[in-house]
Tab-separated table of C-alpha atoms and ligand atoms in Angstrom:
chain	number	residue	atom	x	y	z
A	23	UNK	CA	59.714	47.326	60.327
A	24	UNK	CA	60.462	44.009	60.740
A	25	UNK	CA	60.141	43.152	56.811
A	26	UNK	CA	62.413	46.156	56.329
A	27	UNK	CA	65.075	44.703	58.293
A	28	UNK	CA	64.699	41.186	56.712
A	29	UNK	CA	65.018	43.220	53.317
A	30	UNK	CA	67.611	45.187	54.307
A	31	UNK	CA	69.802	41.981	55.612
A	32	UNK	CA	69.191	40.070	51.639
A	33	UNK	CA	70.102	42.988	49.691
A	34	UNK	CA	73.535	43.574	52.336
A	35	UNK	CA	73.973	39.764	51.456
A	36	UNK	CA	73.314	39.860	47.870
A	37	UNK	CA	75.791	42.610	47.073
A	38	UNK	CA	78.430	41.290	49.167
A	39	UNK	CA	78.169	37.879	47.550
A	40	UNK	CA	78.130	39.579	44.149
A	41	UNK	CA	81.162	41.453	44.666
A	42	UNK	CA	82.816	38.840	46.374
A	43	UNK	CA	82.877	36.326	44.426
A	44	UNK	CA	84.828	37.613	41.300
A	45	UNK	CA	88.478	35.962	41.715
A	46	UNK	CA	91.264	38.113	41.887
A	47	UNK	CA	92.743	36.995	38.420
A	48	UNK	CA	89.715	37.512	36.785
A	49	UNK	CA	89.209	41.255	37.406
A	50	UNK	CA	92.314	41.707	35.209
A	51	UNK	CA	91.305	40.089	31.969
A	52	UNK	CA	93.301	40.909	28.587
A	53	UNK	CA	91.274	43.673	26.964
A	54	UNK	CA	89.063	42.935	24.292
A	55	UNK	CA	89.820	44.141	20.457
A	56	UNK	CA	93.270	44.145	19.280
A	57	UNK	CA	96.102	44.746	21.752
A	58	UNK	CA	97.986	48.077	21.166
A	59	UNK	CA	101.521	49.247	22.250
A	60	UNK	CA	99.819	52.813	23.361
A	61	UNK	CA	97.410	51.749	25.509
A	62	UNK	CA	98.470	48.526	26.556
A	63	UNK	CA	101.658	47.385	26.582
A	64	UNK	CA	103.380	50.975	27.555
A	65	UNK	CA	102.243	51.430	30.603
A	66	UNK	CA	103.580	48.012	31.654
A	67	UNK	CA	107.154	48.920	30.216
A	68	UNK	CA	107.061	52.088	31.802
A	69	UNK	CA	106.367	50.518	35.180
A	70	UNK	CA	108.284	47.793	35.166
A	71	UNK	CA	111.481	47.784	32.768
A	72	UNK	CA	112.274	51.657	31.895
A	73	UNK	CA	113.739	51.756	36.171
A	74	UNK	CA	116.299	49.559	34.665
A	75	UNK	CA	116.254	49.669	30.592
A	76	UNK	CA	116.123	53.365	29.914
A	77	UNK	CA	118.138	56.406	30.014
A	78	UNK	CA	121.508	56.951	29.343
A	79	UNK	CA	122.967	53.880	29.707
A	80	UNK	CA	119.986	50.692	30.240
A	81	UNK	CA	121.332	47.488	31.486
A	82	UNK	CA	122.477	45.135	28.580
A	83	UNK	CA	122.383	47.956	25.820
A	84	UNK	CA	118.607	47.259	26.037
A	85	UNK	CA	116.737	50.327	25.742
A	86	UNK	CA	112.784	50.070	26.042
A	87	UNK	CA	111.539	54.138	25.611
A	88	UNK	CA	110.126	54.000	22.355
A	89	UNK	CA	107.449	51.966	20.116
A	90	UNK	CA	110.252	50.592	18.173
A	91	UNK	CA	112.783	49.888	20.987
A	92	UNK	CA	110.041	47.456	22.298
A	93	UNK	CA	108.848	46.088	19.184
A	94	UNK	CA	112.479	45.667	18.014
A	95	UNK	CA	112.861	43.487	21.306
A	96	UNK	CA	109.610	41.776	21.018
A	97	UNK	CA	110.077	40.828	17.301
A	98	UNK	CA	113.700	40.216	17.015
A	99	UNK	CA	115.162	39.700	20.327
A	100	UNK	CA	114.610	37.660	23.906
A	101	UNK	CA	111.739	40.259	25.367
A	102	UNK	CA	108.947	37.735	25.202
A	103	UNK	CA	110.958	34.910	26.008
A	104	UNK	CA	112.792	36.507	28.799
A	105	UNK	CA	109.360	37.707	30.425
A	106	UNK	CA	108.270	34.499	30.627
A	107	UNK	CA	111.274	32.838	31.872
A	108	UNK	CA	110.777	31.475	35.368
A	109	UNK	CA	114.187	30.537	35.870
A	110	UNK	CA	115.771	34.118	34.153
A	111	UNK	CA	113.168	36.122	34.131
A	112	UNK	CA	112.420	40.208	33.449
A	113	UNK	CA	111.846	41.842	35.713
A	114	UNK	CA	114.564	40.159	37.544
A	115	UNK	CA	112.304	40.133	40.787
A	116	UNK	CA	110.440	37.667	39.223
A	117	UNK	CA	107.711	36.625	36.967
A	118	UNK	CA	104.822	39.381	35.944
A	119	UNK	CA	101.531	38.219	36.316
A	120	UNK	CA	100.031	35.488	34.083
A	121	UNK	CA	97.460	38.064	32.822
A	122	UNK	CA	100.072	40.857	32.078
A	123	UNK	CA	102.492	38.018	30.130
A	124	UNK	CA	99.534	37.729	27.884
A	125	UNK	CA	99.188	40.902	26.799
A	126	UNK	CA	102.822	40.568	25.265
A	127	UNK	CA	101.581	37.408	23.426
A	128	UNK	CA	98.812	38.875	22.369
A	129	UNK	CA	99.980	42.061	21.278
A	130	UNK	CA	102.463	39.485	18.680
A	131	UNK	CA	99.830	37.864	17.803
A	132	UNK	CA	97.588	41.205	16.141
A	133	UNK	CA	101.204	42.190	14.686
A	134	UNK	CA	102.727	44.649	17.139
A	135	UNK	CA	100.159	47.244	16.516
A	136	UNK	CA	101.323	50.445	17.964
A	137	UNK	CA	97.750	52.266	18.534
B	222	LIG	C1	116.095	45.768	38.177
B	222	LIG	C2	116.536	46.085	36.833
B	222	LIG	C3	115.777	45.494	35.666
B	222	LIG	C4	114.421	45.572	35.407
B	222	LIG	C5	113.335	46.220	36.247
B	222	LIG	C6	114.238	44.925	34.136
B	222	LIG	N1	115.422	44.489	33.628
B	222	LIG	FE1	115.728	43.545	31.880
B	222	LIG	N2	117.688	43.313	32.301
B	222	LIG	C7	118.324	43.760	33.446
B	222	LIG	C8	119.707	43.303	33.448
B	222	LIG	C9	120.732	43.587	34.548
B	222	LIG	C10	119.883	42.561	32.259
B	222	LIG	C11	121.176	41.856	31.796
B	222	LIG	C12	121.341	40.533	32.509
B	222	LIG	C13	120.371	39.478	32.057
B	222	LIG	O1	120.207	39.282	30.852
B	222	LIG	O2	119.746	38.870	32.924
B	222	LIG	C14	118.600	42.581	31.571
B	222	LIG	C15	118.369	41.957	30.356
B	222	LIG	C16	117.171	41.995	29.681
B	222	LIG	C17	116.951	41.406	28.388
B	222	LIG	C18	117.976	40.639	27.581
B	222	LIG	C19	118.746	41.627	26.754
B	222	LIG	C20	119.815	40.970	25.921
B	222	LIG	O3	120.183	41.580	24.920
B	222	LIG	O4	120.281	39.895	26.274
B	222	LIG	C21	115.658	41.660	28.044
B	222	LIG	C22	114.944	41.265	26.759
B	222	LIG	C23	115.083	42.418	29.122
B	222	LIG	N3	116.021	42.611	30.098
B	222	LIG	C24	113.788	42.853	29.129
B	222	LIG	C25	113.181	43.450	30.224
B	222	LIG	C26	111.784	43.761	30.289
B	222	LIG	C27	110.795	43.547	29.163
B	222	LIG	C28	111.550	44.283	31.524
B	222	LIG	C29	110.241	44.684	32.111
B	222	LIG	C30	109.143	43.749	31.966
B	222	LIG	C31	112.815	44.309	32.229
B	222	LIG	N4	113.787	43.791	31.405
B	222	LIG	C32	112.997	44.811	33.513
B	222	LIG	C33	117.753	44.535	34.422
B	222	LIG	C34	116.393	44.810	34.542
Protein backbone atom coordinates (compact mmCIF):
# COMPACT_ATOMS: atom_id res chain seq x y z
CA UNK A 1 0.00 0.00 0.00
CA UNK A 2 2.49 2.16 0.93
CA UNK A 3 4.66 1.55 -2.41
CA UNK A 4 1.39 2.19 -4.23
CA UNK A 5 1.06 5.52 -2.86
CA UNK A 6 4.79 6.41 -3.39
CA UNK A 7 4.04 5.23 -7.11
CA UNK A 8 1.07 6.86 -7.42
CA UNK A 9 2.65 10.40 -6.11
CA UNK A 10 5.86 9.98 -9.16
CA UNK A 11 3.64 9.20 -11.92
CA UNK A 12 1.03 12.46 -10.62
CA UNK A 13 4.49 14.32 -10.68
CA UNK A 14 5.84 13.06 -13.82
CA UNK A 15 2.82 13.94 -15.94
CA UNK A 16 2.34 17.22 -14.47
CA UNK A 17 5.95 18.16 -15.10
CA UNK A 18 5.61 16.80 -18.63
CA UNK A 19 2.73 18.78 -19.49
CA UNK A 20 3.85 21.66 -17.78
CA UNK A 21 6.67 22.45 -19.02
CA UNK A 22 5.90 23.08 -22.79
CA UNK A 23 5.90 27.10 -23.11
CA UNK A 24 2.98 28.68 -24.27
CA UNK A 25 4.58 29.86 -27.66
CA UNK A 26 5.75 26.66 -28.40
CA UNK A 27 2.46 24.72 -28.55
CA UNK A 28 1.69 26.90 -31.61
CA UNK A 29 4.54 26.12 -33.93
CA UNK A 30 4.25 26.95 -37.85
CA UNK A 31 3.09 23.68 -39.40
CA UNK A 32 5.41 21.57 -41.04
CA UNK A 33 5.37 21.05 -45.10
CA UNK A 34 4.53 23.90 -47.21
CA UNK A 35 2.18 26.59 -45.90
CA UNK A 36 -1.21 26.73 -47.78
CA UNK A 37 -3.85 29.56 -48.09
CA UNK A 38 -6.72 26.72 -47.39
CA UNK A 39 -5.66 25.41 -44.44
CA UNK A 40 -3.57 27.92 -43.03
CA UNK A 41 -3.71 31.24 -43.69
CA UNK A 42 -7.78 31.40 -44.13
CA UNK A 43 -8.79 30.73 -41.08
CA UNK A 44 -6.63 33.56 -39.70
CA UNK A 45 -8.22 36.09 -42.31
CA UNK A 46 -11.48 34.93 -41.55
CA UNK A 47 -10.99 35.58 -37.85
CA UNK A 48 -9.28 38.44 -37.79
CA UNK A 49 -9.61 40.86 -40.96
CA UNK A 50 -12.99 39.75 -42.90
CA UNK A 51 -15.02 41.76 -39.40
CA UNK A 52 -13.51 44.70 -41.04
CA UNK A 53 -12.23 43.90 -44.83
CA UNK A 54 -15.19 42.09 -46.28
CA UNK A 55 -18.59 42.59 -47.49
CA UNK A 56 -20.04 45.22 -49.24
CA UNK A 57 -18.00 47.90 -48.61
CA UNK A 58 -14.33 46.71 -46.50
CA UNK A 59 -12.43 49.49 -44.99
CA UNK A 60 -9.81 51.01 -47.48
CA UNK A 61 -11.32 49.23 -50.66
CA UNK A 62 -9.44 46.22 -49.18
CA UNK A 63 -11.36 43.20 -49.62
CA UNK A 64 -9.83 39.86 -48.11
CA UNK A 65 -12.80 36.93 -49.09
CA UNK A 66 -11.09 35.17 -51.65
CA UNK A 67 -7.62 33.27 -52.46
CA UNK A 68 -6.76 36.01 -54.77
CA UNK A 69 -7.99 39.04 -52.75
CA UNK A 70 -5.33 37.88 -50.15
CA UNK A 71 -2.67 36.87 -52.37
CA UNK A 72 -3.20 40.06 -54.43
CA UNK A 73 -2.53 41.91 -50.98
CA UNK A 74 0.21 39.71 -49.89
CA UNK A 75 2.12 39.87 -53.25
CA UNK A 76 1.46 43.30 -54.44
CA UNK A 77 0.28 45.40 -51.69
CA UNK A 78 1.07 46.41 -47.73
CA UNK A 79 -0.67 43.01 -46.14
CA UNK A 80 2.58 41.58 -44.87
CA UNK A 81 4.07 44.72 -44.06
CA UNK A 82 1.09 46.15 -42.39
CA UNK A 83 0.72 42.88 -40.15
CA UNK A 84 3.84 43.32 -38.89
CA UNK A 85 3.81 46.91 -38.24
CA UNK A 86 4.01 47.67 -34.54
CA UNK A 87 3.45 51.18 -34.87
CA UNK A 88 0.33 50.75 -37.76
CA UNK A 89 -0.48 47.59 -37.48
CA UNK A 90 -3.56 45.05 -38.84
CA UNK A 91 -5.54 44.24 -36.95
CA UNK A 92 -5.64 47.69 -35.67
CA UNK A 93 -5.90 46.27 -31.99
CA UNK A 94 -2.56 45.40 -32.31
CA UNK A 95 0.07 43.03 -33.35
CA UNK A 96 -0.97 39.11 -34.09
CA UNK A 97 1.09 36.75 -32.50
CA UNK A 98 4.75 36.20 -33.49
CA UNK A 99 3.84 32.60 -34.49
CA UNK A 100 0.72 33.59 -36.61
CA UNK A 101 2.99 36.61 -38.46
CA UNK A 102 5.04 33.71 -39.60
CA UNK A 103 2.75 31.86 -41.24
CA UNK A 104 2.27 34.95 -43.66
CA UNK A 105 6.08 34.88 -44.26
CA UNK A 106 6.13 31.61 -44.76
CA UNK A 107 3.30 31.09 -46.86
CA UNK A 108 5.53 33.94 -49.40
CA UNK A 109 8.18 32.15 -49.06
CA UNK A 110 6.61 28.44 -50.71
CA UNK A 111 4.95 30.97 -53.36
CA UNK A 112 1.44 31.70 -52.11
CA UNK A 113 0.30 28.20 -52.54
CA UNK A 114 -3.39 28.12 -52.28
CA UNK A 115 -3.90 24.27 -51.12
C1 LIG B 1 -11.30 46.76 -36.84
C2 LIG B 1 -11.28 46.78 -38.29
C3 LIG B 1 -10.11 46.16 -39.01
C4 LIG B 1 -9.61 44.88 -38.87
C5 LIG B 1 -10.07 43.78 -37.92
C6 LIG B 1 -8.55 44.77 -39.84
N1 LIG B 1 -8.42 45.91 -40.56
FE1 LIG B 1 -7.13 46.28 -42.05
N2 LIG B 1 -7.76 48.19 -42.19
C7 LIG B 1 -8.76 48.77 -41.42
C8 LIG B 1 -8.85 50.19 -41.72
C9 LIG B 1 -9.83 51.17 -41.07
C10 LIG B 1 -7.87 50.46 -42.70
C11 LIG B 1 -7.56 51.82 -43.35
C12 LIG B 1 -6.70 52.66 -42.43
C13 LIG B 1 -5.28 52.17 -42.31
O1 LIG B 1 -4.65 51.90 -43.33
O2 LIG B 1 -4.82 52.03 -41.18
C14 LIG B 1 -7.20 49.19 -42.96
C15 LIG B 1 -6.17 49.04 -43.87
C16 LIG B 1 -5.55 47.84 -44.15
C17 LIG B 1 -4.53 47.67 -45.15
C18 LIG B 1 -3.95 48.76 -46.02
C19 LIG B 1 -4.81 48.88 -47.25
C20 LIG B 1 -4.34 49.96 -48.18
O3 LIG B 1 -4.67 49.85 -49.36
O4 LIG B 1 -3.69 50.90 -47.74
C21 LIG B 1 -4.18 46.35 -45.14
C22 LIG B 1 -3.15 45.66 -46.03
C23 LIG B 1 -4.99 45.71 -44.15
N3 LIG B 1 -5.82 46.63 -43.57
C24 LIG B 1 -4.91 44.38 -43.86
C25 LIG B 1 -5.59 43.77 -42.81
C26 LIG B 1 -5.38 42.41 -42.41
C27 LIG B 1 -4.47 41.43 -43.11
C28 LIG B 1 -6.17 42.20 -41.31
C29 LIG B 1 -6.25 40.97 -40.48
C30 LIG B 1 -4.99 40.37 -40.07
C31 LIG B 1 -6.87 43.43 -41.04
N4 LIG B 1 -6.49 44.37 -41.97
C32 LIG B 1 -7.80 43.61 -40.02
C33 LIG B 1 -9.56 48.10 -40.53
C34 LIG B 1 -9.35 46.80 -40.08
Amino acid sequence: MKNLTLLSLILIAMSSCSQGYIPIAEQQQVPSGPINYQRDIRPVIASRCISCHGGSNPEAGLLLETYIDVRNSAENGSLIQRINDPANPMPSSGLMPVSTRALFDQWRADGYLEN
